[in-house]
Structure formats: structure tokens, C-alpha cells
Amino acid sequence: MKGVRISVKIKNMLYVSLGFLFLGLGIVGIILPLIPTTPLLLLASYFFVKGSKKFERWFKGTSIYKNHLEEFIKEKSMTRKKKITINLFADAMIAVAFIMADSTIVRVVLLLIIVYKYYYFITKIKTI
């Protein structure tokens, strides 16, 4: 049983560490408008939830969470500017992978990801 508890602790520490990593990147995104803040903070929130109730409560109490995520999580909505910024950043990252990929299958999958991403942003996330 000790081995199981230790591995759970290590897993939780990894989740919390990833939460802080994405929180840091999200903060950089607040300062540099080129980097999309919302998806990075969503990842931070996800990892804090998986890693520790204490860090989840702490993160949800921060002004960063309240200013950048709370509305999205409650209302499933975003401003048009946020949607465009996130999509353009994601498109740039996918374009790099597309250019570097030698496989036709990989390129088709990347194109399908782009199509689904736009479908999701247009139909599932309200614009405020």
C-alpha cells in the first residue's frame, strides 16, 4: 500500500507542478497579447483540480482566475477578440506542424483538427 500512496503523491505533485507551469505561461499571455491566456489558464485549472483541492481552491480565489476564466467556465462564452486570438495562435502552431510533417495522414489529421476547432468555437462557445 505504501508504494501506491507514494505514486499517488508523485502524480499529484506532477499535476500541481504542471498547474503552476501553465499558470506561469498564462501570466505571460496576459502581458504578451500574442500568447492566448484562456487556454493556458484552463490547463492550469485542470491540473490544479487533478492535483490538489487546496491548490484548486487557491487558484479559483485568485484575481487571474476571476478575470480570465470564471465567466468562460460559468457561461461557456468568450469575447470575439479572445476567440480570434486563440484561433490564430492555434492555427500558427498547427501550421508549423503541418509544414514540418512529411506524412499525408498527419497533414489530413491536422486539417481535421482545424476544422473541428472552428466548428467548436463557432457553435459551442457563445460570443459575448
mmCIF file of N, CA and C in Angstrom:
data_model
loop_
_atom_site.group_PDB
_atom_site.id
_atom_site.type_symbol
_atom_site.label_atom_id
_atom_site.label_comp_id
_atom_site.label_asym_id
_atom_site.label_seq_id
_atom_site.Cartn_x
_atom_site.Cartn_y
_atom_site.Cartn_z
ATOM 1 N N MET A 1 0.816 -1.203 0.000
ATOM 2 C CA MET A 1 0.000 0.000 0.000
ATOM 3 C C MET A 1 0.856 1.263 0.000
ATOM 4 N N LYS A 2 2.051 1.205 0.625
ATOM 5 C CA LYS A 2 2.895 2.397 0.667
ATOM 6 C C LYS A 2 3.295 2.834 -0.730
ATOM 7 N N GLY A 3 3.621 1.875 -1.581
ATOM 8 C CA GLY A 3 4.017 2.195 -2.948
ATOM 9 C C GLY A 3 2.911 2.905 -3.709
ATOM 10 N N VAL A 4 1.666 2.491 -3.466
ATOM 11 C CA VAL A 4 0.528 3.113 -4.132
ATOM 12 C C VAL A 4 0.377 4.553 -3.660
ATOM 13 N N ARG A 5 0.491 4.779 -2.335
ATOM 14 C CA ARG A 5 0.363 6.133 -1.787
ATOM 15 C C ARG A 5 1.459 7.047 -2.309
ATOM 16 N N ILE A 6 2.671 6.515 -2.403
ATOM 17 C CA ILE A 6 3.782 7.325 -2.891
ATOM 18 C C ILE A 6 3.550 7.702 -4.352
ATOM 19 N N SER A 7 3.103 6.741 -5.160
ATOM 20 C CA SER A 7 2.891 7.057 -6.575
ATOM 21 C C SER A 7 1.745 8.056 -6.750
ATOM 22 N N VAL A 8 0.721 7.996 -5.897
ATOM 23 C CA VAL A 8 -0.367 8.974 -5.950
ATOM 24 C C VAL A 8 0.166 10.352 -5.582
ATOM 25 N N LYS A 9 1.028 10.412 -4.566
ATOM 26 C CA LYS A 9 1.618 11.694 -4.170
ATOM 27 C C LYS A 9 2.472 12.267 -5.293
ATOM 28 N N ILE A 10 3.254 11.414 -5.933
ATOM 29 C CA ILE A 10 4.095 11.874 -7.040
ATOM 30 C C ILE A 10 3.216 12.379 -8.185
ATOM 31 N N LYS A 11 2.152 11.640 -8.482
ATOM 32 C CA LYS A 11 1.240 12.045 -9.548
ATOM 33 C C LYS A 11 0.600 13.395 -9.217
ATOM 34 N N ASN A 12 0.161 13.557 -7.967
ATOM 35 C CA ASN A 12 -0.442 14.822 -7.558
ATOM 36 C C ASN A 12 0.562 15.967 -7.629
ATOM 37 N N MET A 13 1.812 15.697 -7.224
ATOM 38 C CA MET A 13 2.853 16.727 -7.311
ATOM 39 C C MET A 13 3.100 17.106 -8.772
ATOM 40 N N LEU A 14 3.066 16.128 -9.651
ATOM 41 C CA LEU A 14 3.248 16.401 -11.076
ATOM 42 C C LEU A 14 2.107 17.276 -11.597
ATOM 43 N N TYR A 15 0.870 16.938 -11.229
ATOM 44 C CA TYR A 15 -0.281 17.744 -11.652
ATOM 45 C C TYR A 15 -0.163 19.183 -11.155
ATOM 46 N N VAL A 16 0.184 19.352 -9.888
ATOM 47 C CA VAL A 16 0.314 20.701 -9.326
ATOM 48 C C VAL A 16 1.449 21.451 -10.023
ATOM 49 N N SER A 17 2.553 20.761 -10.278
ATOM 50 C CA SER A 17 3.676 21.395 -10.985
ATOM 51 C C SER A 17 3.253 21.845 -12.380
ATOM 52 N N LEU A 18 2.522 20.994 -13.086
ATOM 53 C CA LEU A 18 2.021 21.377 -14.407
ATOM 54 C C LEU A 18 1.035 22.543 -14.298
ATOM 55 N N GLY A 19 0.238 22.541 -13.225
ATOM 56 C CA GLY A 19 -0.671 23.663 -12.986
ATOM 57 C C GLY A 19 0.089 24.972 -12.876
ATOM 58 N N PHE A 20 1.181 24.969 -12.114
ATOM 59 C CA PHE A 20 1.982 26.186 -11.972
ATOM 60 C C PHE A 20 2.692 26.553 -13.277
ATOM 61 N N LEU A 21 3.125 25.552 -14.033
ATOM 62 C CA LEU A 21 3.757 25.829 -15.322
ATOM 63 C C LEU A 21 2.784 26.565 -16.241
ATOM 64 N N PHE A 22 1.568 26.023 -16.372
ATOM 65 C CA PHE A 22 0.589 26.651 -17.258
ATOM 66 C C PHE A 22 0.071 27.967 -16.694
ATOM 67 N N LEU A 23 0.027 28.093 -15.382
ATOM 68 C CA LEU A 23 -0.321 29.380 -14.779
ATOM 69 C C LEU A 23 0.724 30.424 -15.163
ATOM 70 N N GLY A 24 1.993 30.057 -15.054
ATOM 71 C CA GLY A 24 3.068 30.975 -15.439
ATOM 72 C C GLY A 24 2.976 31.376 -16.903
ATOM 73 N N LEU A 25 2.725 30.395 -17.764
ATOM 74 C CA LEU A 25 2.576 30.700 -19.192
ATOM 75 C C LEU A 25 1.350 31.578 -19.443
ATOM 76 N N GLY A 26 0.281 31.329 -18.680
ATOM 77 C CA GLY A 26 -0.921 32.159 -18.800
ATOM 78 C C GLY A 26 -0.656 33.593 -18.381
ATOM 79 N N ILE A 27 0.147 33.768 -17.335
ATOM 80 C CA ILE A 27 0.511 35.118 -16.892
ATOM 81 C C ILE A 27 1.338 35.815 -17.969
ATOM 82 N N VAL A 28 2.239 35.069 -18.593
ATOM 83 C CA VAL A 28 3.000 35.638 -19.716
ATOM 84 C C VAL A 28 2.028 36.055 -20.824
ATOM 85 N N GLY A 29 0.988 35.253 -21.038
ATOM 86 C CA GLY A 29 -0.020 35.577 -22.046
ATOM 87 C C GLY A 29 -0.811 36.832 -21.717
ATOM 88 N N ILE A 30 -0.960 37.127 -20.427
ATOM 89 C CA ILE A 30 -1.630 38.369 -20.031
ATOM 90 C C ILE A 30 -0.768 39.564 -20.442
ATOM 91 N N ILE A 31 0.529 39.414 -20.269
ATOM 92 C CA ILE A 31 1.466 40.501 -20.562
ATOM 93 C C ILE A 31 1.714 40.622 -22.065
ATOM 94 N N LEU A 32 1.894 39.484 -22.730
ATOM 95 C CA LEU A 32 2.147 39.466 -24.177
ATOM 96 C C LEU A 32 0.888 39.011 -24.903
ATOM 97 N N PRO A 33 0.187 39.905 -25.552
ATOM 98 C CA PRO A 33 -1.087 39.543 -26.172
ATOM 99 C C PRO A 33 -0.980 38.500 -27.281
ATOM 100 N N LEU A 34 0.220 38.200 -27.728
ATOM 101 C CA LEU A 34 0.410 37.203 -28.774
ATOM 102 C C LEU A 34 0.110 35.790 -28.269
ATOM 103 N N ILE A 35 0.294 35.569 -26.970
ATOM 104 C CA ILE A 35 0.086 34.247 -26.369
ATOM 105 C C ILE A 35 -1.330 34.194 -25.789
ATOM 106 N N PRO A 36 -2.130 33.192 -26.166
ATOM 107 C CA PRO A 36 -3.512 33.133 -25.670
ATOM 108 C C PRO A 36 -3.563 32.742 -24.194
ATOM 109 N N THR A 37 -4.178 33.564 -23.398
ATOM 110 C CA THR A 37 -4.229 33.368 -21.955
ATOM 111 C C THR A 37 -5.225 32.286 -21.552
ATOM 112 N N THR A 38 -6.431 32.348 -22.087
ATOM 113 C CA THR A 38 -7.516 31.481 -21.624
ATOM 114 C C THR A 38 -7.191 29.995 -21.705
ATOM 115 N N PRO A 39 -6.712 29.460 -22.835
ATOM 116 C CA PRO A 39 -6.446 28.017 -22.854
ATOM 117 C C PRO A 39 -5.346 27.599 -21.882
ATOM 118 N N LEU A 40 -4.350 28.464 -21.701
ATOM 119 C CA LEU A 40 -3.275 28.133 -20.758
ATOM 120 C C LEU A 40 -3.799 28.116 -19.325
ATOM 121 N N LEU A 41 -4.652 29.074 -18.995
ATOM 122 C CA LEU A 41 -5.228 29.100 -17.649
ATOM 123 C C LEU A 41 -6.226 27.961 -17.452
ATOM 124 N N LEU A 42 -6.916 27.569 -18.514
ATOM 125 C CA LEU A 42 -7.795 26.393 -18.421
ATOM 126 C C LEU A 42 -6.982 25.139 -18.114
ATOM 127 N N LEU A 43 -5.835 25.011 -18.755
ATOM 128 C CA LEU A 43 -4.957 23.876 -18.455
ATOM 129 C C LEU A 43 -4.462 23.944 -17.014
ATOM 130 N N ALA A 44 -4.099 25.131 -16.560
ATOM 131 C CA ALA A 44 -3.657 25.288 -15.168
ATOM 132 C C ALA A 44 -4.769 24.846 -14.224
ATOM 133 N N SER A 45 -5.980 25.298 -14.487
ATOM 134 C CA SER A 45 -7.118 24.929 -13.646
ATOM 135 C C SER A 45 -7.330 23.415 -13.644
ATOM 136 N N TYR A 46 -7.265 22.799 -14.814
ATOM 137 C CA TYR A 46 -7.430 21.353 -14.931
ATOM 138 C C TYR A 46 -6.407 20.619 -14.064
ATOM 139 N N PHE A 47 -5.138 21.023 -14.169
ATOM 140 C CA PHE A 47 -4.095 20.332 -13.413
ATOM 141 C C PHE A 47 -4.213 20.591 -11.912
ATOM 142 N N PHE A 48 -4.632 21.784 -11.510
ATOM 143 C CA PHE A 48 -4.844 22.037 -10.082
ATOM 144 C C PHE A 48 -6.000 21.183 -9.554
ATOM 145 N N VAL A 49 -7.065 21.047 -10.343
ATOM 146 C CA VAL A 49 -8.203 20.206 -9.936
ATOM 147 C C VAL A 49 -7.757 18.759 -9.770
ATOM 148 N N LYS A 50 -6.951 18.261 -10.702
ATOM 149 C CA LYS A 50 -6.480 16.876 -10.635
ATOM 150 C C LYS A 50 -5.465 16.659 -9.519
ATOM 151 N N GLY A 51 -4.705 17.702 -9.174
ATOM 152 C CA GLY A 51 -3.593 17.530 -8.251
ATOM 153 C C GLY A 51 -3.896 17.777 -6.796
ATOM 154 N N SER A 52 -4.744 18.766 -6.490
ATOM 155 C CA SER A 52 -4.904 19.138 -5.088
ATOM 156 C C SER A 52 -6.120 20.038 -4.898
ATOM 157 N N LYS A 53 -6.980 19.669 -3.962
ATOM 158 C CA LYS A 53 -8.132 20.516 -3.614
ATOM 159 C C LYS A 53 -7.649 21.868 -3.092
ATOM 160 N N LYS A 54 -6.558 21.844 -2.333
ATOM 161 C CA LYS A 54 -6.010 23.076 -1.753
ATOM 162 C C LYS A 54 -5.602 24.050 -2.857
ATOM 163 N N PHE A 55 -4.864 23.572 -3.855
ATOM 164 C CA PHE A 55 -4.423 24.447 -4.938
ATOM 165 C C PHE A 55 -5.580 24.822 -5.857
ATOM 166 N N GLU A 56 -6.551 23.932 -6.004
ATOM 167 C CA GLU A 56 -7.742 24.266 -6.791
ATOM 168 C C GLU A 56 -8.471 25.446 -6.150
ATOM 169 N N ARG A 57 -8.703 25.363 -4.827
ATOM 170 C CA ARG A 57 -9.374 26.459 -4.110
ATOM 171 C C ARG A 57 -8.564 27.747 -4.203
ATOM 172 N N TRP A 58 -7.245 27.617 -4.041
ATOM 173 C CA TRP A 58 -6.383 28.794 -4.107
ATOM 174 C C TRP A 58 -6.488 29.452 -5.483
ATOM 175 N N PHE A 59 -6.371 28.648 -6.541
ATOM 176 C CA PHE A 59 -6.394 29.199 -7.897
ATOM 177 C C PHE A 59 -7.732 29.865 -8.198
ATOM 178 N N LYS A 60 -8.823 29.225 -7.788
ATOM 179 C CA LYS A 60 -10.150 29.798 -8.045
ATOM 180 C C LYS A 60 -10.394 31.078 -7.252
ATOM 181 N N GLY A 61 -9.599 31.315 -6.230
ATOM 182 C CA GLY A 61 -9.711 32.541 -5.451
ATOM 183 C C GLY A 61 -8.861 33.682 -5.982
ATOM 184 N N THR A 62 -8.009 33.404 -6.966
ATOM 185 C CA THR A 62 -7.116 34.451 -7.479
ATOM 186 C C THR A 62 -7.855 35.379 -8.444
ATOM 187 N N SER A 63 -7.361 36.594 -8.547
ATOM 188 C CA SER A 63 -7.960 37.547 -9.492
ATOM 189 C C SER A 63 -7.712 37.103 -10.936
ATOM 190 N N ILE A 64 -6.641 36.388 -11.167
ATOM 191 C CA ILE A 64 -6.364 35.883 -12.526
ATOM 192 C C ILE A 64 -7.493 34.955 -12.966
ATOM 193 N N TYR A 65 -7.885 34.036 -12.093
ATOM 194 C CA TYR A 65 -8.979 33.114 -12.410
ATOM 195 C C TYR A 65 -10.273 33.896 -12.615
ATOM 196 N N LYS A 66 -10.553 34.799 -11.685
ATOM 197 C CA LYS A 66 -11.816 35.541 -11.745
ATOM 198 C C LYS A 66 -11.894 36.432 -12.986
ATOM 199 N N ASN A 67 -10.785 37.034 -13.371
ATOM 200 C CA ASN A 67 -10.793 37.947 -14.518
ATOM 201 C C ASN A 67 -10.743 37.237 -15.866
ATOM 202 N N HIS A 68 -10.128 36.063 -15.924
ATOM 203 C CA HIS A 68 -9.884 35.438 -17.227
ATOM 204 C C HIS A 68 -10.636 34.129 -17.465
ATOM 205 N N LEU A 69 -11.081 33.447 -16.416
ATOM 206 C CA LEU A 69 -11.701 32.132 -16.621
ATOM 207 C C LEU A 69 -13.118 32.000 -16.089
ATOM 208 N N GLU A 70 -13.411 32.665 -15.003
ATOM 209 C CA GLU A 70 -14.680 32.434 -14.310
ATOM 210 C C GLU A 70 -15.875 32.579 -15.250
ATOM 211 N N GLU A 71 -15.899 33.641 -16.029
ATOM 212 C CA GLU A 71 -17.005 33.876 -16.956
ATOM 213 C C GLU A 71 -17.090 32.764 -18.002
ATOM 214 N N PHE A 72 -15.940 32.367 -18.538
ATOM 215 C CA PHE A 72 -15.940 31.309 -19.555
ATOM 216 C C PHE A 72 -16.467 30.003 -18.977
ATOM 217 N N ILE A 73 -16.025 29.666 -17.784
ATOM 218 C CA ILE A 73 -16.438 28.401 -17.183
ATOM 219 C C ILE A 73 -17.920 28.422 -16.822
ATOM 220 N N LYS A 74 -18.409 29.535 -16.296
ATOM 221 C CA LYS A 74 -19.824 29.622 -15.908
ATOM 222 C C LYS A 74 -20.749 29.735 -17.115
ATOM 223 N N GLU A 75 -20.403 30.597 -18.048
ATOM 224 C CA GLU A 75 -21.306 30.917 -19.154
ATOM 225 C C GLU A 75 -20.960 30.220 -20.468
ATOM 226 N N LYS A 76 -19.789 29.581 -20.520
ATOM 227 C CA LYS A 76 -19.306 28.972 -21.765
ATOM 228 C C LYS A 76 -19.356 29.999 -22.900
ATOM 229 N N SER A 77 -18.800 31.185 -22.601
ATOM 230 C CA SER A 77 -18.790 32.252 -23.594
ATOM 231 C C SER A 77 -17.455 32.979 -23.573
ATOM 232 N N MET A 78 -17.155 33.659 -24.694
ATOM 233 C CA MET A 78 -15.914 34.417 -24.853
ATOM 234 C C MET A 78 -16.188 35.632 -25.711
ATOM 235 N N THR A 79 -15.332 36.615 -25.574
ATOM 236 C CA THR A 79 -15.433 37.759 -26.477
ATOM 237 C C THR A 79 -14.925 37.342 -27.854
ATOM 238 N N ARG A 80 -15.375 38.064 -28.858
ATOM 239 C CA ARG A 80 -14.931 37.774 -30.229
ATOM 240 C C ARG A 80 -13.409 37.909 -30.322
ATOM 241 N N LYS A 81 -12.860 38.927 -29.653
ATOM 242 C CA LYS A 81 -11.411 39.155 -29.690
ATOM 243 C C LYS A 81 -10.654 37.949 -29.122
ATOM 244 N N LYS A 82 -11.136 37.393 -27.994
ATOM 245 C CA LYS A 82 -10.482 36.216 -27.404
ATOM 246 C C LYS A 82 -10.558 35.024 -28.347
ATOM 247 N N LYS A 83 -11.723 34.826 -28.937
ATOM 248 C CA LYS A 83 -11.883 33.708 -29.868
ATOM 249 C C LYS A 83 -10.902 33.822 -31.033
ATOM 250 N N ILE A 84 -10.804 35.013 -31.591
ATOM 251 C CA ILE A 84 -9.910 35.221 -32.732
ATOM 252 C C ILE A 84 -8.459 35.009 -32.324
ATOM 253 N N THR A 85 -8.071 35.574 -31.182
ATOM 254 C CA THR A 85 -6.688 35.438 -30.714
ATOM 255 C C THR A 85 -6.321 33.978 -30.499
ATOM 256 N N ILE A 86 -7.184 33.245 -29.819
ATOM 257 C CA ILE A 86 -6.917 31.830 -29.540
ATOM 258 C C ILE A 86 -6.825 31.039 -30.843
ATOM 259 N N ASN A 87 -7.767 31.278 -31.751
ATOM 260 C CA ASN A 87 -7.763 30.536 -33.014
ATOM 261 C C ASN A 87 -6.546 30.853 -33.873
ATOM 262 N N LEU A 88 -6.158 32.116 -33.936
ATOM 263 C CA LEU A 88 -4.983 32.469 -34.738
ATOM 264 C C LEU A 88 -3.708 31.864 -34.164
ATOM 265 N N PHE A 89 -3.577 31.896 -32.833
ATOM 266 C CA PHE A 89 -2.404 31.297 -32.202
ATOM 267 C C PHE A 89 -2.372 29.791 -32.466
ATOM 268 N N ALA A 90 -3.516 29.134 -32.274
ATOM 269 C CA ALA A 90 -3.585 27.688 -32.518
ATOM 270 C C ALA A 90 -3.307 27.376 -33.988
ATOM 271 N N ASP A 91 -3.842 28.189 -34.884
ATOM 272 C CA ASP A 91 -3.585 27.985 -36.317
ATOM 273 C C ASP A 91 -2.098 28.103 -36.636
ATOM 274 N N ALA A 92 -1.432 29.061 -36.014
ATOM 275 C CA ALA A 92 0.010 29.230 -36.245
ATOM 276 C C ALA A 92 0.778 27.993 -35.780
ATOM 277 N N MET A 93 0.419 27.467 -34.615
ATOM 278 C CA MET A 93 1.092 26.271 -34.097
ATOM 279 C C MET A 93 0.820 25.063 -34.997
ATOM 280 N N ILE A 94 -0.420 24.931 -35.432
ATOM 281 C CA ILE A 94 -0.773 23.814 -36.307
ATOM 282 C C ILE A 94 -0.091 23.972 -37.668
ATOM 283 N N ALA A 95 0.034 25.203 -38.148
ATOM 284 C CA ALA A 95 0.706 25.449 -39.432
ATOM 285 C C ALA A 95 2.166 25.012 -39.378
ATOM 286 N N VAL A 96 2.822 25.275 -38.258
ATOM 287 C CA VAL A 96 4.216 24.836 -38.100
ATOM 288 C C VAL A 96 4.289 23.314 -38.195
ATOM 289 N N ALA A 97 3.392 22.639 -37.469
ATOM 290 C CA ALA A 97 3.369 21.171 -37.518
ATOM 291 C C ALA A 97 3.045 20.686 -38.929
ATOM 292 N N PHE A 98 2.121 21.363 -39.602
ATOM 293 C CA PHE A 98 1.725 20.987 -40.963
ATOM 294 C C PHE A 98 2.912 21.088 -41.918
ATOM 295 N N ILE A 99 3.657 22.181 -41.814
ATOM 296 C CA ILE A 99 4.819 22.392 -42.688
ATOM 297 C C ILE A 99 5.903 21.355 -42.415
ATOM 298 N N MET A 100 6.097 21.013 -41.155
ATOM 299 C CA MET A 100 7.158 20.074 -40.779
ATOM 300 C C MET A 100 6.789 18.620 -41.047
ATOM 301 N N ALA A 101 5.495 18.340 -41.160
ATOM 302 C CA ALA A 101 5.046 16.957 -41.337
ATOM 303 C C ALA A 101 5.330 16.471 -42.757
ATOM 304 N N ASP A 102 5.873 15.266 -42.836
ATOM 305 C CA ASP A 102 6.117 14.647 -44.139
ATOM 306 C C ASP A 102 4.963 13.736 -44.549
ATOM 307 N N SER A 103 4.190 13.326 -43.575
ATOM 308 C CA SER A 103 3.134 12.352 -43.803
ATOM 309 C C SER A 103 1.825 13.028 -44.232
ATOM 310 N N THR A 104 1.229 12.500 -45.275
ATOM 311 C CA THR A 104 -0.069 12.998 -45.730
ATOM 312 C C THR A 104 -1.134 12.761 -44.671
ATOM 313 N N ILE A 105 -1.063 11.626 -44.009
ATOM 314 C CA ILE A 105 -2.038 11.307 -42.962
ATOM 315 C C ILE A 105 -1.969 12.338 -41.838
ATOM 316 N N VAL A 106 -0.774 12.689 -41.422
ATOM 317 C CA VAL A 106 -0.610 13.689 -40.358
ATOM 318 C C VAL A 106 -1.187 15.029 -40.811
ATOM 319 N N ARG A 107 -0.931 15.400 -42.040
ATOM 320 C CA ARG A 107 -1.459 16.669 -42.554
ATOM 321 C C ARG A 107 -2.986 16.665 -42.604
ATOM 322 N N VAL A 108 -3.565 15.558 -43.002
ATOM 323 C CA VAL A 108 -5.027 15.448 -43.029
ATOM 324 C C VAL A 108 -5.583 15.561 -41.611
ATOM 325 N N VAL A 109 -4.954 14.888 -40.660
ATOM 326 C CA VAL A 109 -5.396 14.962 -39.260
ATOM 327 C C VAL A 109 -5.309 16.405 -38.761
ATOM 328 N N LEU A 110 -4.235 17.100 -39.081
ATOM 329 C CA LEU A 110 -4.088 18.499 -38.662
ATOM 330 C C LEU A 110 -5.184 19.377 -39.272
ATOM 331 N N LEU A 111 -5.507 19.144 -40.527
ATOM 332 C CA LEU A 111 -6.597 19.900 -41.154
ATOM 333 C C LEU A 111 -7.937 19.597 -40.489
ATOM 334 N N LEU A 112 -8.158 18.339 -40.134
ATOM 335 C CA LEU A 112 -9.393 17.971 -39.428
ATOM 336 C C LEU A 112 -9.461 18.637 -38.058
ATOM 337 N N ILE A 113 -8.322 18.745 -37.393
ATOM 338 C CA ILE A 113 -8.274 19.434 -36.100
ATOM 339 C C ILE A 113 -8.674 20.898 -36.273
ATOM 340 N N ILE A 114 -8.166 21.541 -37.310
ATOM 341 C CA ILE A 114 -8.522 22.946 -37.562
ATOM 342 C C ILE A 114 -10.022 23.081 -37.821
ATOM 343 N N VAL A 115 -10.561 22.211 -38.648
ATOM 344 C CA VAL A 115 -11.993 22.259 -38.952
ATOM 345 C C VAL A 115 -12.807 22.073 -37.676
ATOM 346 N N TYR A 116 -12.454 21.070 -36.871
ATOM 347 C CA TYR A 116 -13.194 20.829 -35.629
ATOM 348 C C TYR A 116 -13.055 22.009 -34.676
ATOM 349 N N LYS A 117 -11.867 22.583 -34.589
ATOM 350 C CA LYS A 117 -11.622 23.720 -33.692
ATOM 351 C C LYS A 117 -12.548 24.879 -34.053
ATOM 352 N N TYR A 118 -12.632 25.192 -35.334
ATOM 353 C CA TYR A 118 -13.519 26.282 -35.754
ATOM 354 C C TYR A 118 -14.983 25.922 -35.530
ATOM 355 N N TYR A 119 -15.351 24.693 -35.822
ATOM 356 C CA TYR A 119 -16.722 24.241 -35.551
ATOM 357 C C TYR A 119 -17.056 24.445 -34.077
ATOM 358 N N TYR A 120 -16.163 24.013 -33.192
ATOM 359 C CA TYR A 120 -16.403 24.111 -31.756
ATOM 360 C C TYR A 120 -16.508 25.572 -31.321
ATOM 361 N N PHE A 121 -15.586 26.398 -31.760
ATOM 362 C CA PHE A 121 -15.593 27.806 -31.353
ATOM 363 C C PHE A 121 -16.817 28.545 -31.883
ATOM 364 N N ILE A 122 -17.273 28.180 -33.071
ATOM 365 C CA ILE A 122 -18.419 28.874 -33.659
ATOM 366 C C ILE A 122 -19.734 28.376 -33.072
ATOM 367 N N THR A 123 -19.869 27.068 -32.870
ATOM 368 C CA THR A 123 -21.169 26.521 -32.463
ATOM 369 C C THR A 123 -21.315 26.254 -30.969
ATOM 370 N N LYS A 124 -20.235 26.010 -30.263
ATOM 371 C CA LYS A 124 -20.343 25.593 -28.860
ATOM 372 C C LYS A 124 -20.005 26.697 -27.856
ATOM 373 N N ILE A 125 -19.223 27.678 -28.265
ATOM 374 C CA ILE A 125 -18.832 28.755 -27.357
ATOM 375 C C ILE A 125 -19.543 30.028 -27.801
ATOM 376 N N LYS A 126 -20.397 30.554 -26.916
ATOM 377 C CA LYS A 126 -21.133 31.774 -27.243
ATOM 378 C C LYS A 126 -20.175 32.955 -27.354
ATOM 379 N N THR A 127 -20.517 33.876 -28.230
ATOM 380 C CA THR A 127 -19.747 35.113 -28.369
ATOM 381 C C THR A 127 -20.469 36.214 -27.601
ATOM 382 N N ILE A 128 -19.699 36.883 -26.731
ATOM 383 C CA ILE A 128 -20.302 37.982 -25.951
ATOM 384 C C ILE A 128 -19.740 39.320 -26.402
#
